[in-house]
Structures are given as C-alpha cells and as structure tokens.
XYZ file of C-alpha atoms in Angstrom:
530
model
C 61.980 -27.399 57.177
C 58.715 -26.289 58.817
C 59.217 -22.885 59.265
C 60.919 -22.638 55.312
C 57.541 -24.065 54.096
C 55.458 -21.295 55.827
C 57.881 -18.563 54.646
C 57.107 -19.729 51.036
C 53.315 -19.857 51.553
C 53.503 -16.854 52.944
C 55.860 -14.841 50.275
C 53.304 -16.462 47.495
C 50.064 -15.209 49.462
C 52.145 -11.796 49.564
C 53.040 -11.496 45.545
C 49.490 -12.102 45.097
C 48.187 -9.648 47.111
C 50.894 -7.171 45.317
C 49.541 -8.407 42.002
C 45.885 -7.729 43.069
C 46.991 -4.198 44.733
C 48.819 -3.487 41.590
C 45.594 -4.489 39.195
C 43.739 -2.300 41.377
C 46.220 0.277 41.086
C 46.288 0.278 37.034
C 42.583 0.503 36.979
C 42.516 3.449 39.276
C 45.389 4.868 37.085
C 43.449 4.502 33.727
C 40.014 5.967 35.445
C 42.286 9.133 36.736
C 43.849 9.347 32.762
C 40.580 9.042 31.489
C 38.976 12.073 33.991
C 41.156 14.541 33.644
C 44.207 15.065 31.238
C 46.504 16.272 34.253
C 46.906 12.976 35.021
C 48.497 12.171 31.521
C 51.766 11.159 32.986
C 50.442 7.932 34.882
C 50.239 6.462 31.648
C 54.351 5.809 32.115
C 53.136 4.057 35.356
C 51.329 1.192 32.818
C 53.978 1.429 30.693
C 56.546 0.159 33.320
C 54.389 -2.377 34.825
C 53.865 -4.039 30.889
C 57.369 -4.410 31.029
C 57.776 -6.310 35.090
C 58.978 -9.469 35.871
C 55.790 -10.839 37.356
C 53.320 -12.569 35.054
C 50.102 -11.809 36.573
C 51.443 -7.943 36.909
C 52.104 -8.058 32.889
C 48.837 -9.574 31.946
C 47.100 -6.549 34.579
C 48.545 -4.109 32.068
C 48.098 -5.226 29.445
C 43.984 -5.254 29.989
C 44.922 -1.900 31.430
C 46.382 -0.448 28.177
C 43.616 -2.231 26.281
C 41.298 -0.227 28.412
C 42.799 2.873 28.019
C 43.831 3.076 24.355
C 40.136 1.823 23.092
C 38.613 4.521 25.041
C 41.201 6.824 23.646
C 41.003 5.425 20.140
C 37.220 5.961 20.598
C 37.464 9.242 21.846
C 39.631 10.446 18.860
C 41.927 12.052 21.543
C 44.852 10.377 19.381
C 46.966 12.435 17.164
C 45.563 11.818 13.350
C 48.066 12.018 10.080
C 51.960 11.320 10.020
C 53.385 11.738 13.591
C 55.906 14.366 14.626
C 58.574 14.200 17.001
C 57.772 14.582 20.709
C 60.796 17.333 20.347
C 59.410 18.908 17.349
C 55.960 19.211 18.836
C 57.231 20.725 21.675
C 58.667 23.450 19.631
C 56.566 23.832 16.707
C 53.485 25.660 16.616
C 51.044 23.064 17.721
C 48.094 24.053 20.610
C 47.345 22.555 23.616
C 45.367 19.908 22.202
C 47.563 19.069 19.712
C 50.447 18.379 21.970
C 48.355 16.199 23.838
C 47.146 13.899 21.218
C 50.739 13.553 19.870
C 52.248 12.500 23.873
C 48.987 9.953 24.028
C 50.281 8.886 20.410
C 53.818 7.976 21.266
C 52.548 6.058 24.318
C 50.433 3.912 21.764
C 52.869 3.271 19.778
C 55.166 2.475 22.796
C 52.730 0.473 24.853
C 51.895 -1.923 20.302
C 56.035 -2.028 20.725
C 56.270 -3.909 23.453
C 53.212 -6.029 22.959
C 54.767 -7.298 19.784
C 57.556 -8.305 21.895
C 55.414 -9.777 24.009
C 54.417 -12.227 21.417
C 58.032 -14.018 21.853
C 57.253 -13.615 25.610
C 58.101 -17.298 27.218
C 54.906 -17.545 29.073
C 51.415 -18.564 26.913
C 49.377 -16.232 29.484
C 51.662 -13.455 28.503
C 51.814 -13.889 24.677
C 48.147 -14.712 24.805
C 46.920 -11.410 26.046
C 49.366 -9.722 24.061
C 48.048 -10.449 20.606
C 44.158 -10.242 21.646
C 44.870 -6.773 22.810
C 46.877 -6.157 19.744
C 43.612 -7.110 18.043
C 41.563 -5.103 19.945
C 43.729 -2.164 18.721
C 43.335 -3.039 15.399
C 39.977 -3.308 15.882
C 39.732 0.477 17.271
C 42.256 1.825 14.376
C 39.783 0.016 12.151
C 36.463 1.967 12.993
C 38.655 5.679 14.215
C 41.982 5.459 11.498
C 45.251 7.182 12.907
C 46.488 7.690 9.095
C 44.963 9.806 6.356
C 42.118 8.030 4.200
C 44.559 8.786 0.906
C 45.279 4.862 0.032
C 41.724 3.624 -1.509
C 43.277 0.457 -2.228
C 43.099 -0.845 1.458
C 40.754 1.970 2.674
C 40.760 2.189 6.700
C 41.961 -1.076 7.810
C 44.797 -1.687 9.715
C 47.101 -2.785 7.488
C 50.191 -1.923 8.964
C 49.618 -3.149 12.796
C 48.462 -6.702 10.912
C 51.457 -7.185 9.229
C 53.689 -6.325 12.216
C 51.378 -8.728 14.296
C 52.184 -11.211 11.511
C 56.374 -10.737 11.147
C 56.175 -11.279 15.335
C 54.075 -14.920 14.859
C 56.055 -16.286 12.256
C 59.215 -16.379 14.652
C 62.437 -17.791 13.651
C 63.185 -19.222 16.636
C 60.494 -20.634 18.783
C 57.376 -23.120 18.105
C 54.312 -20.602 17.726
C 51.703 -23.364 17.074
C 49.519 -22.840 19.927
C 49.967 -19.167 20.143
C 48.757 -19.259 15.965
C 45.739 -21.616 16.672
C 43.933 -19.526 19.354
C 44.703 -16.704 16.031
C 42.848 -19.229 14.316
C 38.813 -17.379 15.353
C 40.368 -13.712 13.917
C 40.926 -15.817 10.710
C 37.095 -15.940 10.522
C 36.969 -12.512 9.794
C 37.142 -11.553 5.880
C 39.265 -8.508 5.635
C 41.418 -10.066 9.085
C 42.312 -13.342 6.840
C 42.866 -10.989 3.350
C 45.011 -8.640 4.850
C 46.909 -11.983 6.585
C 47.665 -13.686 3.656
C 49.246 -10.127 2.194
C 51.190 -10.512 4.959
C 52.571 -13.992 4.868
C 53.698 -13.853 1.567
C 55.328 -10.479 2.493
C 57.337 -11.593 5.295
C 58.066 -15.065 3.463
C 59.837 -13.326 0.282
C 61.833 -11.048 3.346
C 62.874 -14.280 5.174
C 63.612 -16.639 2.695
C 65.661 -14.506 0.544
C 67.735 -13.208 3.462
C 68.645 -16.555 3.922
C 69.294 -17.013 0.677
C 66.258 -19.890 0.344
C 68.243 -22.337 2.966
C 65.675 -24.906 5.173
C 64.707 -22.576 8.184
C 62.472 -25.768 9.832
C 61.214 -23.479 12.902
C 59.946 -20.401 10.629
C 58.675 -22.351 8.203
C 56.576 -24.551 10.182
C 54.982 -21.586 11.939
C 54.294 -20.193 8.237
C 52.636 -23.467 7.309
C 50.727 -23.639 10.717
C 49.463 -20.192 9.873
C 48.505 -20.685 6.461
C 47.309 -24.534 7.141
C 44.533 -22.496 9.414
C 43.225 -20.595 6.631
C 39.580 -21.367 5.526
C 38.759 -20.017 2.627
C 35.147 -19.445 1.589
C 33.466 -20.682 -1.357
C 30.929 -17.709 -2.602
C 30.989 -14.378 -2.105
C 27.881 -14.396 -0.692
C 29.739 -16.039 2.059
C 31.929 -12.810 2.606
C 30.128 -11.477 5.406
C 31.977 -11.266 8.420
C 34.186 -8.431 8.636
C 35.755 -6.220 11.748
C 35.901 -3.273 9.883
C 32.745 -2.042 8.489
C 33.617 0.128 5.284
C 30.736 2.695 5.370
C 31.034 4.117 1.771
C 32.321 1.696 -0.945
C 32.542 -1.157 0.112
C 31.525 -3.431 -3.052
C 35.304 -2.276 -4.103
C 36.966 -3.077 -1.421
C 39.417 -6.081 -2.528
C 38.571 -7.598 0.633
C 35.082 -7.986 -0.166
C 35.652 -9.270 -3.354
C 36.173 -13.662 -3.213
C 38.372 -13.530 -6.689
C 40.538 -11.613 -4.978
C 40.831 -13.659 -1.690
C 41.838 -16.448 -4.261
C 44.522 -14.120 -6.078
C 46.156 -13.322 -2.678
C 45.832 -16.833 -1.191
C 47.165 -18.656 -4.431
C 49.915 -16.142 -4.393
C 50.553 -16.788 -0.603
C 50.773 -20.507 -1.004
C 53.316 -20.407 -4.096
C 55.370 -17.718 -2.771
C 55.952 -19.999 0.036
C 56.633 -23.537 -1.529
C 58.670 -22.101 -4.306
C 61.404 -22.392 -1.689
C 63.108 -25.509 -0.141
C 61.420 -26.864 2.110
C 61.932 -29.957 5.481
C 61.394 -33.368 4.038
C 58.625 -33.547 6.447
C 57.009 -30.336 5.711
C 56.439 -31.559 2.165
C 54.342 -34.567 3.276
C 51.964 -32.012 5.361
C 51.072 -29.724 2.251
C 50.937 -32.739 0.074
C 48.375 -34.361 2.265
C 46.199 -31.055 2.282
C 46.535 -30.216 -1.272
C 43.673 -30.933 -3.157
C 41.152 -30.994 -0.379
C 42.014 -27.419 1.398
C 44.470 -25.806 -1.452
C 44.255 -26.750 -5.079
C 39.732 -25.473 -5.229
C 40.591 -22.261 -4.110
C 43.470 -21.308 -6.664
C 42.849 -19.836 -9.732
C 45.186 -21.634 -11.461
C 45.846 -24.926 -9.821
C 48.420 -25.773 -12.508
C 50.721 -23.408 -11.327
C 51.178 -25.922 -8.375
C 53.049 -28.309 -10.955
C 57.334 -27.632 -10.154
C 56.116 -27.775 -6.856
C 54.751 -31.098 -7.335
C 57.657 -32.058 -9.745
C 60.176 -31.521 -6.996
C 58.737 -33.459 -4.604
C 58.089 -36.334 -6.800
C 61.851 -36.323 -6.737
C 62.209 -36.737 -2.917
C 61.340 -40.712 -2.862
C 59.488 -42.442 -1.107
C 56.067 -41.730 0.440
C 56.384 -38.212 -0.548
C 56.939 -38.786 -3.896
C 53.602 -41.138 -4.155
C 51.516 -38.041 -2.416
C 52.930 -35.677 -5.310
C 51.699 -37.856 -7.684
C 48.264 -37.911 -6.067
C 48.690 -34.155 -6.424
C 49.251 -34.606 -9.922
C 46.536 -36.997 -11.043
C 44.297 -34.358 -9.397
C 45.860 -31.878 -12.043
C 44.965 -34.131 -14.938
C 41.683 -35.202 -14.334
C 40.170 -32.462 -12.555
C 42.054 -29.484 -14.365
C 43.245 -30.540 -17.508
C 46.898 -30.893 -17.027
C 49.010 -32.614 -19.485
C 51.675 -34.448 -18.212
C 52.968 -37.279 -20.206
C 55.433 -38.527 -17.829
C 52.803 -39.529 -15.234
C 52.670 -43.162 -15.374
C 55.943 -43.586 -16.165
C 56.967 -41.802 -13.113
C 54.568 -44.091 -10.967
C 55.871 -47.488 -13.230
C 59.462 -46.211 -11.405
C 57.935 -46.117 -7.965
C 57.444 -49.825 -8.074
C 60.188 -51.201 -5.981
C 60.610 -54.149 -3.858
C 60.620 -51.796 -0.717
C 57.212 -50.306 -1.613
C 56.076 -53.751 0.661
C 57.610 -53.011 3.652
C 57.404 -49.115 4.528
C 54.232 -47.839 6.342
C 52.292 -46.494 3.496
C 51.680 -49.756 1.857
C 48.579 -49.234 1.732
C 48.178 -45.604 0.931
C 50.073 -47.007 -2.457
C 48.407 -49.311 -3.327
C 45.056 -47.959 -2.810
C 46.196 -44.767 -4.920
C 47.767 -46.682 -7.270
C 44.357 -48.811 -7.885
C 43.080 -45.203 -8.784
C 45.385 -44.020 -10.902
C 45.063 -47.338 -12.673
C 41.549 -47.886 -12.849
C 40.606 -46.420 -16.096
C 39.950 -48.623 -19.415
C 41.182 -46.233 -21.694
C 45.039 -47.201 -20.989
C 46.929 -48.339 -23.355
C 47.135 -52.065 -23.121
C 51.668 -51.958 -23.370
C 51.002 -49.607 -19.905
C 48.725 -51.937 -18.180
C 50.874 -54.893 -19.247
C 54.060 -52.920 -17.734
C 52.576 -52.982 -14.385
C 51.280 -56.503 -14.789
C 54.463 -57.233 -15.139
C 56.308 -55.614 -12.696
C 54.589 -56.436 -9.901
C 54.526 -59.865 -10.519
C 58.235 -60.094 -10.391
C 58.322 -58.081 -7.525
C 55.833 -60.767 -5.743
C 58.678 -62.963 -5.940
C 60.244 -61.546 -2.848
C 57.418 -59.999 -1.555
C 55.867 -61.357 2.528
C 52.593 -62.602 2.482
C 50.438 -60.074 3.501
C 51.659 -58.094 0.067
C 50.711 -61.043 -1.926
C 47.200 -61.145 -0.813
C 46.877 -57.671 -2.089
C 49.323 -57.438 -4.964
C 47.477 -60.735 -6.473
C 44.086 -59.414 -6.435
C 45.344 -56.212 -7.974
C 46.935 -58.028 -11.184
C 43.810 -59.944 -11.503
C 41.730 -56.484 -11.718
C 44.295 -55.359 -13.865
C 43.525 -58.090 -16.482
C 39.728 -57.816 -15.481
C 39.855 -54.272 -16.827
C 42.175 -54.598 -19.606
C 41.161 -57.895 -21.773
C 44.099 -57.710 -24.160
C 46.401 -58.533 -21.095
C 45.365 -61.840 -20.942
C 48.145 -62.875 -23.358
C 49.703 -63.165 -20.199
C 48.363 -65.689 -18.950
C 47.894 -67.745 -21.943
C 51.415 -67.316 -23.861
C 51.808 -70.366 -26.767
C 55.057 -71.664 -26.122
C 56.976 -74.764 -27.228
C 57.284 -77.064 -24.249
C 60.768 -78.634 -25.299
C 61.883 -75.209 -26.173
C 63.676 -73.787 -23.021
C 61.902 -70.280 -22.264
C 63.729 -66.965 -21.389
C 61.908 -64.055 -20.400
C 61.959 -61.101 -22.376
C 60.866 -58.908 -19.755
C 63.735 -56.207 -18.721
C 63.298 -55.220 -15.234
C 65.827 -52.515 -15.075
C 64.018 -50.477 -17.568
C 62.706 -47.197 -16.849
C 60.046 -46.953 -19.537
C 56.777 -48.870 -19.321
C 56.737 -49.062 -23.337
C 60.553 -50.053 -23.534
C 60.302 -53.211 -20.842
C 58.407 -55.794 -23.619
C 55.818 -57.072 -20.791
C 53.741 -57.922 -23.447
C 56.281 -60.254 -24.874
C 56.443 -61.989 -21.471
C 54.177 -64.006 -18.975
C 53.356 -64.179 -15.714
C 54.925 -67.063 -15.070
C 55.580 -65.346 -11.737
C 52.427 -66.427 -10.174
C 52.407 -70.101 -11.775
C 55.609 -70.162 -9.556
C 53.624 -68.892 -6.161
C 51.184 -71.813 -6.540
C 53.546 -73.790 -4.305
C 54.027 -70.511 -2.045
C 54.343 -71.953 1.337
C 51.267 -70.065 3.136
C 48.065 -71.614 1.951
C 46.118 -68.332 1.376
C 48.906 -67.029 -0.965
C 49.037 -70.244 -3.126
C 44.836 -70.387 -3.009
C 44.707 -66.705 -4.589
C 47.383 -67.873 -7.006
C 45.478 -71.002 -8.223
C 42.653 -68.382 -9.461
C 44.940 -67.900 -12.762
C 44.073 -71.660 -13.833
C 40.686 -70.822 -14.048
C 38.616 -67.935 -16.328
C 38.855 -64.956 -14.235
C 35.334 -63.445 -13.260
C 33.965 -60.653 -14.513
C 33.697 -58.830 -11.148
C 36.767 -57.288 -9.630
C 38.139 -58.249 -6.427
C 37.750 -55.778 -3.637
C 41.212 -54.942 -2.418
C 40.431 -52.783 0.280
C 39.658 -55.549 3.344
C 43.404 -57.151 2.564
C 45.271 -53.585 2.337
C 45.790 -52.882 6.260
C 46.065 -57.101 7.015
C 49.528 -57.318 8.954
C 51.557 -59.926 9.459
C 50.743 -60.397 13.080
C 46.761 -61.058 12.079
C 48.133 -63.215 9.654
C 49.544 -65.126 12.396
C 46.943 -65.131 14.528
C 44.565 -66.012 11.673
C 46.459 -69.451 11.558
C 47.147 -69.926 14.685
C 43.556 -69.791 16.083
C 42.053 -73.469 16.472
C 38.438 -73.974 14.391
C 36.275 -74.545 16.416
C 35.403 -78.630 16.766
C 31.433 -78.765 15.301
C 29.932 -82.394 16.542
C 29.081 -84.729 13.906
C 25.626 -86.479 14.086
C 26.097 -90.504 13.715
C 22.304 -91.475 14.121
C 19.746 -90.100 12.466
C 17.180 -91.451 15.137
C 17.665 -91.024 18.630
C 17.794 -94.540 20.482
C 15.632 -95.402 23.788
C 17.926 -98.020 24.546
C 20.222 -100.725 23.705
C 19.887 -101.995 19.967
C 16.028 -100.742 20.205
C 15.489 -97.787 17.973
C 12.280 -96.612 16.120
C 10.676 -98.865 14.055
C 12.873 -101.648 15.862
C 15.143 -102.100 12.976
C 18.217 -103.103 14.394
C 15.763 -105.540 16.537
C 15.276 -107.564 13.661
C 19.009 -107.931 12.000
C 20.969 -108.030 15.646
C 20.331 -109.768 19.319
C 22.580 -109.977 21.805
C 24.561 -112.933 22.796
C-alpha cells in the first residue's frame, strides 16, 4: 500500500506542475499574440486548453482569454459592424487588416461560446471564472462597441452578450443559487441591473410558453433567486453607478432614467408570476412583497390576480396574500370588497395547530384593528372564534381570549354579546350558523358568547382566569397579545410544573433572647414555667 500512496502523491505533485507549466505557457502565448500578429494562430492553443479536462488548466485560460480579448477589445484590433464569414473574407475583397480583425473576431466569439457553456460547468471554480470574464467582456464591448451605433434606444451597451449571460443562469436543470449570488455585486451597476431585468422577462415569456406555463421548479427558482437579488433604488439621484459611461446623451438613456427602471422591473416581476408557480415559491414572493416589490411598481394594483390566486392555495399562503392585499387597500387605494370575508373563511379549527399561528393572529389583529368596521363584521369574528375556542389547546386560548376582548374593547356595540336578555326558563338555541360563508349572513349579533361562560370551568387555571374577565366591565386598555402569541405548549408545561419558591413566614415580631423573655418582658408577666 506504501508504494501506491507515493505514486499518488507523486502523480498529484506532477498535474500540478503541468497546470503551472501550462499557465505559464498561456501567458507566454498571449504576450507572443499580443507582439506580433504572426503569432495569431496560438490563439487555437487557448482555445483548446478552455475546453481540457483539468480544472485548474480551464480556469488558466480562461484569465488567459480575458487577457487577451481586453487588450484586443482595447486595441480596436476586432472586426467592427455585422461579421462575415471566415470563407467569405477570405475571398472577398477585404485587406490585410481586415482579414485579421475578422479571424481575431471569430475567436471571440468562439472563446464567449464556450464560456457560456461554462456557466453549466459542474465545478463552482469553473463557472465562477466563466461569468466574471464574461463580464469583463462586456465591460470592454461597453467602452469599444463591436456593432454599429444605429440603435439609440440602448446606445453602446452590451445588450446582446447580457442577455445570453442571462438565458445560461437561469438553467433548467441545475440549482444556480450560488453561481447568481456572487452575480449579485454586477447588480449594483445601473445599466448592468436594467438591461437584466429586460432580460429575465425575455427569457421567462420563451420558457414558460414553450412549456406551455407547466411548474418548471428548478428554472423558476433560479428566476426568482435572480430577481429576489435585485435592489432597486429609490431616486434618481441615486442612479450613479454605471459600467458603461455614455459620453454624449446620456440624460436619455432609459437606463439612466429611475421611471423606467420601475417600468422594466414591474414588467419583469408580472411577466413572471402570471404563470403557475411551486406551492412553495408562492410563500417566498409573498413574504417579500410589499417590503422589496410592491414601492417600486408603478402600479402596485396590477399585483391583484396574482394575489387572488394565491389566496386560493390555503393555508399559510393564503393568509400572506391577504397581507399582500391589505397593503393594496390601505396603502394604494384598492377596492376589494371581498377582503374580510375572505379572511372570516380562513378561520378554521386548524388555524391553532399549524406553525404560523402566530403570524395569523398577529396579522389578523391588524387587519382588524380599525374602529370604522361595521359592528355585524366585528361581531362575525367575535363569534367565530369563540366557537372555535371550544376545541381549541390552551396555549390558543390565552391568545384567542385576549383578542375577543380587544375586539369588544374597540367595537362598543359588540357588547350585546356579552349581555344578551334572555328568559331563564326559556330553553336557548343559538342562532349563530357556523357553516356560513358570509360574515353578514351568520346572525352573530343575534347570538352570545356563551362560548366563554362555558371555558370558565376550562380545566387549566390560566384559561378559566382569562375567561372570568367577561363577568366583570372590560377595561378600557387593550390587552397586549403579543407576549402569549409564540407561548407553546411545552412552556406551558413547564410553567406549571416549576415549584414556587417556599418564602419564610415571620411568627414574631420581636426577636427573643431567650426562653419566654422577650422585650419589654411581656410574656414574663402572663406565663412562668412549671
């Protein structure tokens, strides 16, 4: 086994020495390019070793190429305007110099070929390298342009080597996540993130309709990874920071211009969730929405199917599209009549036992927090969750309770609820319907909440405490809800279970100096001993 170990340590301190030989080698071969134009054909020498077997060999030339096609970029010894054939400049009438811009030209294009494919590489290092040099490029096409300056609408950016960079991140079929957050500091750039989000919502309507708007989970996460990483800038003033400096014009420039950063992003973001998306992807944009989204839109409301449809996915989702929506109303006008009523139908005996309890409930104290509801709404909810306290565990109770008192604290005209005439001898049926949808249809305010007269004899103390508060007048100030929310049913638990500690109890008032002989002698004069 000895002798096997050194041949290994010996054939890795051999490929290293290659790989060093071979860096060596490329940097020779770009000097000798860059000297003198006889040595042109080395460039295929690069070319091959981009495309080896052996990582650290790859990631040589690619710095290699990066070295030699800035220079050359710089230089202007690139061929300028719509590029012939290497067959048709051979035979047309092109000079010397000509023919050797257009052969440096296809290289180029070659050596951006094969970095793209690079980017699906299955080493980091590798994939890495490839897209900062692919930025470097752009970079160098940026400041010296390969095309003709006829399109004013994008003047000499890059445009096209972006959005191939782009198509390549957003792979179908592998996990780009770390790949797109080291992309993340060229997002910094203005015209870089404009020119970006062009090219998202490009290569989403491409994808998505070629697969006829079916789930594709891997894509679309790296989409949503990519656009997730977008920060977008609040003034203009702000628009600073670009890596290609326009020299004449640039105040019309769309990338320069912040209303048009919003058009393109809000156009991005709804060309992308106007398809199907994974249940779980839905929870990520919801939880972003009005914090990173929604301010930089220029027409939030446009966000509203969206919202609608994932209202209809249940569950947690459907109580973070709601958020979405009460961001709508308040904050941008929206009129949606069906708001409450949709949150009235999230109410469900489950709502106590899945994770985001508390998210609910905390939102739900929001949404409900106003005075200017209608009393019949505030009633509904009243209502409702006192029959759902029923069945509910303890550590719900000791929120839910507190919330119907608040409820009532808010909403005066609810406290027919608590004090409901009724004949004693009279048996008493609840109006109340519980399967019905509509908070104005259920006739809480017909009812009581008998409910929590019933969890008086609840049998955890704390419950049936909180639920003896309805005997008396409730205070004016609400309860805080907040400390209970995250309580679980383990600190319950250990709540009770932890022995109070045992305080001594003074029985003398006057410390004795001995036997029946205390200050002032008192017990002296009533006792003696026998």
């Amino acid at each position: 086994m000895a002798p096997a170990k050194k041949r290994n340590v010996s054939s890795v301190k051999t490929a290293e020495k290659s790989a060093k030989k071979a860096k060596v080698d490329l940097s020779k071969t770009v000097e000798r390019i860059l000297e003198s134009r006889k040595h042109a054909n080395d460039v295929f020498d690069i070319l091959e070793s981009l495309q080896a077997e052996q990582e650290k060999e790859v990631i040589g030339a690619v710095a290699a190429c990066s070295e030699l096609f800035c220079a050359l970029l710089e230089r202007k010894e690139l061929f300028l305007g719509k590029l012939p054939g290497e067959e048709d400049a051979l035979s047309g009438g092109y000079s010397a110099e000509d023919k050797y811009r257009i052969f440096m030209r296809h290289r180029y294009t070659s050596c951006v070929e094969i970095l793209l494919e690079h980017l699906s590489h299955e080493q980091y290092d590798i994939k890495e390298s490839a897209m900062c040099c692919l930025m470097k490029f752009a970079a160098g096409e940026g400041r010296h342009p390969l095309e003709d300056l006829d399109w004013s609408e994008h003047y000499s950016f890059p445009r096209e080597l972006i959005q191939a960079l782009v198509d390549n991140l957003l792979s179908k079929a592998t996990d780009n996540s770390l790949l797109i957050s080291r992309f993340q500091e060229f997002l910094e750039m203005e015209d870089v993130r404009y020119y970006v989000m062009s090219s998202i919502r490009d290569n989403v309507g491409k994808v998505m309709d070629k697969s006829k708007g079916a789930v594709v989970p891997v894509y679309q996460n790296n989409v949503f990874t990519l656009m997730s990483s977008i920060s977008m800038p609040n003034q203009e003033s702000e628009l600073t920071n670009f890596m290609v400096k326009q020299e004449a014009k640039h105040e019309d420039w769309k990338a320069a211009k912040l209303h048009e950063h919003k058009r393109v992003f809000e156009r991005m973001w709804l060309g992308f969730l106007k398809y199907k998306l994974p249940n779980s992807m839905y929870k990520k944009v919801l939880v972003i929405l009005h914090d990173s989204i929604l301010p930089y839109m220029s027409k939030p409301t446009l966000m509203i199917d969206f919202l609608t449809a994932a209202y209809e996915i249940g569950g947690a989702i459907s109580l973070l599209a709601l958020n979405g929506l009460f961001v709508l109303i308040h904050q941008h006008n929206l009129d949606y009549p069906d708001f409450y009523k949709k949150l009235y139908n999230l109410l469900e005996p489950s709502v106590f036992h899945v994770k985001y309890r508390a998210r609910f409930f905390h939102l739900a104290n929001v949404f409900l927090s106003s005075s200017h509801l209608p009393v019949y709404l505030v009633a509904a909810f009243a209502k409702r969750l006192a029959r759902l306290a029923l069945t509910a565990p303890p550590t719900a109770l000791l929120v839910v309770l507190p919330f119907i008192y608040n409820l009532i604290r808010r909403h005066p005209s609810c406290r027919v609820l608590i004090h409901k005439p009724s004949a004693e001898d009279e048996p008493f049926e609840d109006p109340y319907l519980t399967d019905e949808e509509d908070p104005a249809q259920c006739r809480a305010l017909e009812s009581s909440l008998w409910e929590i007269k019933s969890l008086q004899k609840h049998y955890h103390p704390d419950v049936a405490k909180a639920a003896l508060l309805i005997n008396t007048p409730l205070s004016e100030q609400e309860d805080d809800i907040s400390e209970t929310l995250e309580v679980t049913t383990y600190e319950l638990m250990e709540k009770d279970l932890k022995q109070p500690e045992i305080k001594s109890v003074p029985l003398e008032f006057e410390t004795a100096t001995r036997l029946l002989k205390g200050r002032g002698d008192v017990l002296g004069q009533h006792f003696c001993l026998a």
